[in-house]
């Protein structure tokens, strides 16, 4: 690393903190200015952030002395928790939980800086201080030292890592599109009954349905596995853990030893649809497809399995439907937004239009879609592993660009 030079972060860009407009002033919020909190990044599955859960108004922006960050700025959460990182996809501002860097393009490539901070985040977190919670102060952030190679080398390193992330992000976009197509098809067949319009219709509890169909309760066509395991009793066993953080991180199960998993988990089977009962306003749905041995899921998920094995794609489509989600939201209980839940039995009376032949034909159309979505997620696992293997070697200078077969 002889050719790498040491800089303080303040020497390679402008370090900017954020601020929060008064929450007591309603006119500060629901505006057009993108305003990011660490919580927003906790739900981010890619590199770029464009807007957060809430936006602020011009009045709110001026009231708290926020400073706008241009596109390409690198956001770094500096408190509770430290180390969420993203690239600003457009002009935006943040709350006080960030110390962001507006890179000087003559010194540092913004994507290289993103990967560098990703590599250095644990070291930076150790510099935090505080009694109530750990925080990186603005002065500490400005004086953090990092090593940079020549800009041309930065560009090449960024290009390698970016190519992997772009493939991951493109796969996620494809999956989003496939999921939307599956939703549209379900609505066409089982809500609007478009393929059956030419036939006779009869009245039912949910309105008119095709003759020969029936209305069934969701609990009549699904089972909810409840068998659990305590991974701590198997400390050296490797589990595939379908956790809430893993759900938010691109639907990629965490691979963990039993000793690192703190509480009982549900034993998971293939072709199960998981729905998070914690804070359901954040819609988390995960179809497992083919699971590996020793697969488990958080008890914060409700696992739905079709009682008839061949109907798993129909069950997924119901759980992923707008009507089911609206029903769930009507069952939510809890005093605060961070502790709201619903119960599995709350969904068992949800009414579904059912016809065995239609379900079989629909399943034949949706099964390959779910399989393709699963395969793309598995490809992303391999891509992420490659990226995460290269990252420390490239950022430390241990691996030279000319040693990589591009």
Short mmCIF file of C-alpha atoms in Angstrom, two decimals:
data_model
loop_
_atom_site.label_atom_id
_atom_site.label_comp_id
_atom_site.label_asym_id
_atom_site.label_seq_id
_atom_site.Cartn_x
_atom_site.Cartn_y
_atom_site.Cartn_z
CA UNK A 1 0.00 0.00 0.00
CA UNK A 2 2.99 2.30 -0.48
CA UNK A 3 1.17 4.21 -3.20
CA UNK A 4 -1.89 4.72 -0.96
CA UNK A 5 -2.05 8.05 0.86
CA UNK A 6 -3.59 8.82 4.24
CA UNK A 7 -6.31 11.47 4.43
CA UNK A 8 -8.72 12.72 7.04
CA UNK A 9 -12.34 12.51 5.91
CA UNK A 10 -12.55 16.30 6.10
CA UNK A 11 -9.72 16.45 3.53
CA UNK A 12 -11.52 14.37 0.93
CA UNK A 13 -14.95 15.93 1.28
CA UNK A 14 -17.30 17.98 3.39
CA UNK A 15 -18.61 16.23 6.52
CA UNK A 16 -22.19 17.29 7.21
CA UNK A 17 -24.52 16.46 10.11
CA UNK A 18 -28.30 16.50 9.98
CA UNK A 19 -31.19 17.87 12.00
CA UNK A 20 -34.83 17.21 12.83
CA UNK A 21 -37.62 19.78 12.49
CA UNK A 22 -39.92 20.10 15.50
CA UNK A 23 -42.41 17.24 15.47
CA UNK A 24 -44.86 19.48 17.32
CA UNK A 25 -45.27 21.68 14.25
CA UNK A 26 -47.42 19.84 11.71
CA UNK A 27 -46.45 22.20 8.90
CA UNK A 28 -42.86 20.92 9.11
CA UNK A 29 -43.78 17.54 7.65
CA UNK A 30 -45.50 15.90 4.66
CA UNK A 31 -43.69 18.17 2.23
CA UNK A 32 -41.58 17.46 -0.84
CA UNK A 33 -38.07 17.48 0.63
CA UNK A 34 -36.54 14.01 1.08
CA UNK A 35 -35.48 13.59 4.71
CA UNK A 36 -33.65 10.45 5.81
CA UNK A 37 -33.41 8.76 9.22
CA UNK A 38 -31.32 5.72 10.21
CA UNK A 39 -34.55 3.71 10.28
CA UNK A 40 -34.94 4.38 6.56
CA UNK A 41 -31.53 2.85 5.88
CA UNK A 42 -32.33 -0.14 8.10
CA UNK A 43 -34.98 -1.06 5.50
CA UNK A 44 -32.78 -0.32 2.50
CA UNK A 45 -31.71 -3.31 0.41
CA UNK A 46 -29.52 -1.50 -2.12
CA UNK A 47 -26.86 1.19 -2.22
CA UNK A 48 -29.01 4.20 -3.08
CA UNK A 49 -31.52 6.09 -0.98
CA UNK A 50 -33.94 8.51 -2.61
CA UNK A 51 -36.48 9.34 0.07
CA UNK A 52 -37.45 8.28 3.56
CA UNK A 53 -40.65 7.31 5.28
CA UNK A 54 -41.32 10.99 5.92
CA UNK A 55 -40.57 14.12 3.91
CA UNK A 56 -40.32 17.64 5.26
CA UNK A 57 -41.52 21.01 4.02
CA UNK A 58 -39.48 24.06 3.11
CA UNK A 59 -40.54 25.56 6.45
CA UNK A 60 -39.36 22.45 8.29
CA UNK A 61 -36.08 22.48 6.39
CA UNK A 62 -35.39 26.09 7.33
CA UNK A 63 -36.52 25.70 10.94
CA UNK A 64 -33.84 23.19 11.89
CA UNK A 65 -30.92 24.42 9.80
CA UNK A 66 -30.73 21.25 7.76
CA UNK A 67 -28.11 21.22 5.04
CA UNK A 68 -29.00 19.73 1.68
CA UNK A 69 -26.81 16.90 0.43
CA UNK A 70 -26.26 16.60 -3.34
CA UNK A 71 -26.71 13.34 -5.22
CA UNK A 72 -23.61 11.18 -4.76
CA UNK A 73 -23.13 12.10 -1.11
CA UNK A 74 -22.34 9.16 1.15
CA UNK A 75 -24.61 8.88 4.19
CA UNK A 76 -23.18 7.31 7.36
CA UNK A 77 -25.39 6.77 10.41
CA UNK A 78 -23.41 8.00 13.39
CA UNK A 79 -25.70 6.94 16.23
CA UNK A 80 -28.17 4.26 17.27
CA UNK A 81 -26.89 2.29 15.44
CA UNK A 82 -23.60 3.33 13.93
CA UNK A 83 -22.77 2.14 10.44
CA UNK A 84 -25.77 2.26 8.13
CA UNK A 85 -24.39 3.48 4.80
CA UNK A 86 -25.99 4.63 1.57
CA UNK A 87 -25.40 6.83 -1.44
CA UNK A 88 -27.78 9.75 -1.99
CA UNK A 89 -29.60 9.01 -5.24
CA UNK A 90 -30.86 12.58 -5.41
CA UNK A 91 -30.73 15.78 -3.40
CA UNK A 92 -31.85 15.13 0.19
CA UNK A 93 -31.21 15.92 3.83
CA UNK A 94 -30.95 13.80 6.98
CA UNK A 95 -31.75 13.89 10.66
CA UNK A 96 -29.07 14.28 13.33
CA UNK A 97 -28.33 10.55 13.26
CA UNK A 98 -25.94 11.03 10.35
CA UNK A 99 -22.51 12.36 9.58
CA UNK A 100 -22.53 12.37 5.79
CA UNK A 101 -19.67 13.04 3.42
CA UNK A 102 -19.97 15.13 0.26
CA UNK A 103 -16.94 13.78 -1.63
CA UNK A 104 -14.48 15.96 -3.50
CA UNK A 105 -14.48 14.30 -6.97
CA UNK A 106 -10.89 15.39 -7.57
CA UNK A 107 -9.75 13.25 -4.66
CA UNK A 108 -12.21 10.42 -4.13
CA UNK A 109 -14.68 8.41 -6.20
CA UNK A 110 -18.06 8.51 -4.38
CA UNK A 111 -18.67 4.80 -4.95
CA UNK A 112 -15.19 3.96 -3.73
CA UNK A 113 -15.92 6.03 -0.61
CA UNK A 114 -19.17 4.12 -0.08
CA UNK A 115 -17.30 0.80 -0.16
CA UNK A 116 -14.43 2.18 1.91
CA UNK A 117 -16.78 3.29 4.70
CA UNK A 118 -18.53 -0.09 4.48
CA UNK A 119 -15.14 -1.71 5.05
CA UNK A 120 -14.18 0.69 7.84
CA UNK A 121 -17.54 0.92 9.65
CA UNK A 122 -16.58 -1.40 12.54
CA UNK A 123 -13.38 0.55 13.18
CA UNK A 124 -15.31 3.80 13.05
CA UNK A 125 -17.99 2.46 15.42
CA UNK A 126 -15.30 1.82 18.03
CA UNK A 127 -14.62 5.57 18.08
CA UNK A 128 -18.10 6.29 19.39
CA UNK A 129 -18.76 7.67 22.84
CA UNK A 130 -21.76 8.42 25.02
CA UNK A 131 -23.69 7.21 28.04
CA UNK A 132 -27.26 6.92 26.73
CA UNK A 133 -26.15 5.65 23.30
CA UNK A 134 -22.93 5.51 21.35
CA UNK A 135 -22.38 8.28 18.82
CA UNK A 136 -19.68 9.51 16.48
CA UNK A 137 -19.30 13.25 16.93
CA UNK A 138 -18.80 15.57 14.01
CA UNK A 139 -15.26 16.37 15.13
CA UNK A 140 -14.35 12.69 15.40
CA UNK A 141 -15.84 11.95 11.98
CA UNK A 142 -13.93 14.78 10.35
CA UNK A 143 -10.63 13.51 11.76
CA UNK A 144 -11.04 9.83 10.90
CA UNK A 145 -8.09 8.78 8.77
CA UNK A 146 -8.50 6.60 5.69
CA UNK A 147 -6.09 5.42 3.01
CA UNK A 148 -6.79 6.12 -0.66
CA UNK A 149 -5.02 4.94 -3.79
CA UNK A 150 -4.72 7.06 -6.91
CA UNK A 151 -8.10 8.13 -8.31
CA UNK A 152 -7.64 5.89 -11.36
CA UNK A 153 -7.23 2.86 -9.07
CA UNK A 154 -10.27 3.96 -7.04
CA UNK A 155 -12.32 4.06 -10.23
CA UNK A 156 -11.29 0.54 -11.18
CA UNK A 157 -12.00 -0.86 -7.69
CA UNK A 158 -15.36 0.90 -7.60
CA UNK A 159 -16.18 -0.47 -11.05
CA UNK A 160 -15.53 -4.06 -9.94
CA UNK A 161 -17.62 -3.83 -6.78
CA UNK A 162 -20.33 -1.76 -8.44
CA UNK A 163 -20.74 -4.32 -11.23
CA UNK A 164 -21.61 -6.94 -8.61
CA UNK A 165 -24.04 -4.67 -6.78
CA UNK A 166 -25.67 -3.58 -10.03
CA UNK A 167 -26.34 -7.21 -10.90
CA UNK A 168 -27.81 -7.79 -7.43
CA UNK A 169 -29.99 -4.69 -7.73
CA UNK A 170 -31.12 -5.65 -11.24
CA UNK A 171 -32.14 -9.10 -9.98
CA UNK A 172 -34.16 -7.44 -7.24
CA UNK A 173 -35.91 -5.23 -9.79
CA UNK A 174 -36.75 -8.30 -11.88
CA UNK A 175 -38.17 -9.99 -8.79
CA UNK A 176 -40.23 -6.92 -7.92
CA UNK A 177 -41.65 -6.96 -11.43
CA UNK A 178 -42.40 -10.69 -11.27
CA UNK A 179 -44.15 -10.24 -7.94
CA UNK A 180 -46.27 -7.43 -9.34
CA UNK A 181 -47.22 -9.60 -12.32
CA UNK A 182 -48.24 -12.40 -9.95
CA UNK A 183 -50.39 -9.96 -7.97
CA UNK A 184 -52.09 -8.69 -11.12
CA UNK A 185 -52.84 -12.23 -12.28
CA UNK A 186 -54.27 -13.21 -8.88
CA UNK A 187 -56.53 -10.15 -8.85
CA UNK A 188 -57.66 -10.92 -12.40
CA UNK A 189 -58.56 -14.53 -11.59
CA UNK A 190 -59.81 -14.44 -7.99
CA UNK A 191 -61.05 -10.89 -7.43
CA UNK A 192 -62.29 -9.63 -10.80
CA UNK A 193 -62.85 -13.14 -12.28
CA UNK A 194 -61.90 -11.84 -15.72
CA UNK A 195 -61.20 -15.28 -17.34
CA UNK A 196 -64.69 -16.42 -16.29
CA UNK A 197 -66.79 -13.40 -17.31
CA UNK A 198 -68.64 -15.32 -20.00
CA UNK A 199 -70.11 -17.77 -17.49
CA UNK A 200 -72.91 -17.55 -14.97
CA UNK A 201 -72.35 -15.78 -11.65
CA UNK A 202 -73.96 -16.32 -8.25
CA UNK A 203 -74.18 -14.21 -5.08
CA UNK A 204 -71.83 -14.91 -2.17
CA UNK A 205 -70.58 -13.35 1.06
CA UNK A 206 -68.00 -11.35 -0.91
CA UNK A 207 -70.20 -10.45 -3.86
CA UNK A 208 -70.79 -12.22 -7.14
CA UNK A 209 -68.56 -15.19 -7.94
CA UNK A 210 -68.61 -17.65 -10.88
CA UNK A 211 -71.14 -20.47 -10.62
CA UNK A 212 -69.51 -23.65 -9.34
CA UNK A 213 -67.16 -21.71 -7.06
CA UNK A 214 -67.31 -21.52 -3.28
CA UNK A 215 -66.21 -19.17 -0.51
CA UNK A 216 -63.76 -20.70 1.95
CA UNK A 217 -62.14 -19.39 5.10
CA UNK A 218 -58.39 -18.93 4.85
CA UNK A 219 -57.97 -21.17 7.89
CA UNK A 220 -59.61 -24.02 5.96
CA UNK A 221 -56.94 -24.07 3.24
CA UNK A 222 -53.77 -23.29 5.22
CA UNK A 223 -51.92 -24.71 8.15
CA UNK A 224 -49.69 -22.68 10.44
CA UNK A 225 -46.71 -24.76 11.65
CA UNK A 226 -45.87 -24.07 15.28
CA UNK A 227 -43.11 -26.59 16.02
CA UNK A 228 -40.10 -24.73 17.40
CA UNK A 229 -36.47 -25.43 18.15
CA UNK A 230 -33.99 -23.85 20.53
CA UNK A 231 -30.82 -23.37 18.43
CA UNK A 232 -28.78 -22.76 21.59
CA UNK A 233 -29.09 -26.47 22.34
CA UNK A 234 -27.23 -27.14 19.08
CA UNK A 235 -24.38 -24.60 19.35
CA UNK A 236 -22.26 -25.99 16.53
CA UNK A 237 -25.09 -26.68 14.09
CA UNK A 238 -25.33 -24.29 11.14
CA UNK A 239 -28.83 -22.93 10.63
CA UNK A 240 -30.40 -21.02 7.76
CA UNK A 241 -32.17 -18.30 9.70
CA UNK A 242 -35.10 -16.51 8.05
CA UNK A 243 -35.03 -13.45 10.30
CA UNK A 244 -36.64 -10.02 10.03
CA UNK A 245 -33.26 -8.34 9.30
CA UNK A 246 -32.61 -10.96 6.60
CA UNK A 247 -36.03 -10.21 5.13
CA UNK A 248 -35.15 -6.53 4.96
CA UNK A 249 -31.74 -7.36 3.49
CA UNK A 250 -32.92 -8.72 0.17
CA UNK A 251 -34.74 -11.87 1.37
CA UNK A 252 -31.48 -13.75 1.93
CA UNK A 253 -31.47 -16.11 4.92
CA UNK A 254 -28.71 -15.61 7.47
CA UNK A 255 -26.30 -18.52 7.92
CA UNK A 256 -25.62 -18.73 11.66
CA UNK A 257 -24.34 -21.18 14.24
CA UNK A 258 -26.87 -22.25 16.87
CA UNK A 259 -24.83 -20.59 19.61
CA UNK A 260 -25.39 -17.20 17.96
CA UNK A 261 -29.19 -17.46 17.81
CA UNK A 262 -30.71 -16.24 21.03
CA UNK A 263 -34.30 -17.52 21.17
CA UNK A 264 -36.61 -20.29 20.02
CA UNK A 265 -37.37 -20.38 16.29
CA UNK A 266 -39.99 -22.05 14.13
CA UNK A 267 -38.83 -25.06 12.13
CA UNK A 268 -39.28 -24.06 8.50
CA UNK A 269 -40.47 -26.16 5.57
CA UNK A 270 -40.32 -25.59 1.82
CA UNK A 271 -43.05 -23.70 0.00
CA UNK A 272 -44.02 -21.65 3.03
CA UNK A 273 -45.19 -18.05 2.88
CA UNK A 274 -43.92 -15.95 5.77
CA UNK A 275 -45.78 -12.82 6.87
CA UNK A 276 -44.32 -10.59 9.57
CA UNK A 277 -46.76 -10.01 12.42
CA UNK A 278 -44.49 -7.31 13.91
CA UNK A 279 -45.25 -3.81 12.63
CA UNK A 280 -47.31 -5.06 9.68
CA UNK A 281 -47.53 -1.52 8.31
CA UNK A 282 -44.09 -2.49 6.94
CA UNK A 283 -45.28 -5.22 4.60
CA UNK A 284 -42.86 -8.14 4.88
CA UNK A 285 -43.76 -11.23 2.87
CA UNK A 286 -41.25 -13.97 2.10
CA UNK A 287 -41.92 -17.09 0.02
CA UNK A 288 -39.34 -19.71 0.96
CA UNK A 289 -39.54 -22.04 -2.05
CA UNK A 290 -36.99 -24.84 -1.45
CA UNK A 291 -35.37 -24.53 1.96
CA UNK A 292 -32.12 -26.18 3.02
CA UNK A 293 -31.86 -28.54 6.01
CA UNK A 294 -31.86 -26.81 9.41
CA UNK A 295 -33.91 -23.88 8.16
CA UNK A 296 -35.71 -21.87 10.83
CA UNK A 297 -37.63 -18.62 10.98
CA UNK A 298 -38.26 -15.91 13.54
CA UNK A 299 -41.36 -16.30 15.69
CA UNK A 300 -42.20 -12.77 14.51
CA UNK A 301 -43.23 -14.42 11.24
CA UNK A 302 -46.47 -16.31 10.72
CA UNK A 303 -45.67 -19.29 8.44
CA UNK A 304 -48.55 -20.18 6.11
CA UNK A 305 -48.48 -23.54 4.31
CA UNK A 306 -51.06 -24.87 1.89
CA UNK A 307 -52.98 -27.87 3.23
CA UNK A 308 -52.95 -29.17 -0.35
CA UNK A 309 -49.28 -29.13 -1.39
CA UNK A 310 -49.95 -28.12 -4.99
CA UNK A 311 -51.76 -24.94 -3.92
CA UNK A 312 -48.79 -23.17 -2.35
CA UNK A 313 -48.64 -20.49 -5.05
CA UNK A 314 -52.34 -19.75 -4.53
CA UNK A 315 -51.71 -19.32 -0.78
CA UNK A 316 -48.77 -17.02 -1.47
CA UNK A 317 -50.93 -14.94 -3.79
CA UNK A 318 -53.67 -14.57 -1.18
CA UNK A 319 -51.20 -13.49 1.50
CA UNK A 320 -49.62 -11.04 -0.95
CA UNK A 321 -52.97 -9.55 -2.01
CA UNK A 322 -54.21 -6.07 -1.14
CA UNK A 323 -57.39 -7.46 0.39
CA UNK A 324 -55.49 -9.75 2.78
CA UNK A 325 -53.16 -6.93 3.79
CA UNK A 326 -56.10 -4.61 4.47
CA UNK A 327 -57.67 -7.33 6.61
CA UNK A 328 -54.44 -7.73 8.58
CA UNK A 329 -54.19 -3.99 9.20
CA UNK A 330 -57.71 -4.10 10.64
CA UNK A 331 -56.51 -6.65 13.21
CA UNK A 332 -53.42 -4.77 14.37
CA UNK A 333 -53.09 -4.09 18.06
CA UNK A 334 -50.45 -2.34 20.13
CA UNK A 335 -50.00 1.08 21.63
CA UNK A 336 -47.12 2.30 19.49
CA UNK A 337 -45.99 1.99 15.92
CA UNK A 338 -42.86 0.08 16.97
CA UNK A 339 -44.72 -2.67 18.87
CA UNK A 340 -47.80 -3.35 16.78
CA UNK A 341 -48.73 -6.94 15.97
CA UNK A 342 -51.57 -9.13 14.84
CA UNK A 343 -52.21 -12.79 15.64
CA UNK A 344 -52.33 -15.77 13.33
CA UNK A 345 -55.89 -16.62 14.30
CA UNK A 346 -56.95 -13.11 13.23
CA UNK A 347 -56.43 -14.14 9.60
CA UNK A 348 -58.15 -17.51 9.66
CA UNK A 349 -61.61 -16.05 8.94
CA UNK A 350 -60.46 -14.17 5.84
CA UNK A 351 -62.78 -15.18 3.01
CA UNK A 352 -61.36 -16.47 -0.28
CA UNK A 353 -62.96 -17.33 -3.61
CA UNK A 354 -62.12 -20.95 -4.39
CA UNK A 355 -62.48 -23.37 -7.28
CA UNK A 356 -60.16 -26.37 -7.41
CA UNK A 357 -59.75 -26.42 -11.21
CA UNK A 358 -59.11 -22.65 -11.34
CA UNK A 359 -56.60 -22.88 -8.48
CA UNK A 360 -54.76 -25.72 -10.25
CA UNK A 361 -54.54 -23.78 -13.53
CA UNK A 362 -53.50 -20.61 -11.73
CA UNK A 363 -50.82 -22.50 -9.80
CA UNK A 364 -49.31 -23.82 -13.04
CA UNK A 365 -48.83 -20.20 -14.15
CA UNK A 366 -47.44 -18.88 -10.86
CA UNK A 367 -45.17 -21.75 -9.78
CA UNK A 368 -42.44 -20.97 -12.37
CA UNK A 369 -42.62 -17.30 -11.39
CA UNK A 370 -41.96 -18.13 -7.73
CA UNK A 371 -39.17 -20.51 -8.78
CA UNK A 372 -37.51 -17.81 -10.88
CA UNK A 373 -37.74 -15.35 -7.99
CA UNK A 374 -36.12 -17.93 -5.72
CA UNK A 375 -33.33 -18.64 -8.23
CA UNK A 376 -32.55 -14.93 -8.61
CA UNK A 377 -32.32 -14.56 -4.84
CA UNK A 378 -29.93 -17.51 -4.70
CA UNK A 379 -27.84 -15.90 -7.44
CA UNK A 380 -27.75 -12.76 -5.31
CA UNK A 381 -26.40 -14.78 -2.40
CA UNK A 382 -23.43 -15.84 -4.55
CA UNK A 383 -22.91 -12.34 -5.91
CA UNK A 384 -23.00 -10.83 -2.42
CA UNK A 385 -20.51 -13.44 -1.19
CA UNK A 386 -18.14 -12.56 -4.03
CA UNK A 387 -18.48 -8.85 -3.28
CA UNK A 388 -17.99 -9.31 0.45
CA UNK A 389 -14.92 -11.49 -0.16
CA UNK A 390 -13.34 -8.95 -2.49
CA UNK A 391 -14.23 -5.87 -0.42
CA UNK A 392 -11.68 -6.19 2.44
CA UNK A 393 -8.95 -7.36 0.08
CA UNK A 394 -9.44 -4.45 -2.32
CA UNK A 395 -9.90 -1.83 0.39
CA UNK A 396 -6.80 -2.93 2.28
CA UNK A 397 -4.65 -3.08 -0.84
CA UNK A 398 -3.99 -6.77 -0.25
CA UNK A 399 -5.41 -7.57 -3.67
CA UNK A 400 -4.09 -5.61 -6.62
CA UNK A 401 -6.30 -4.69 -9.56
CA UNK A 402 -3.94 -6.42 -11.99
CA UNK A 403 -4.37 -9.65 -10.00
CA UNK A 404 -8.10 -9.82 -10.80
CA UNK A 405 -9.31 -11.50 -13.95
CA UNK A 406 -11.91 -8.96 -15.05
#
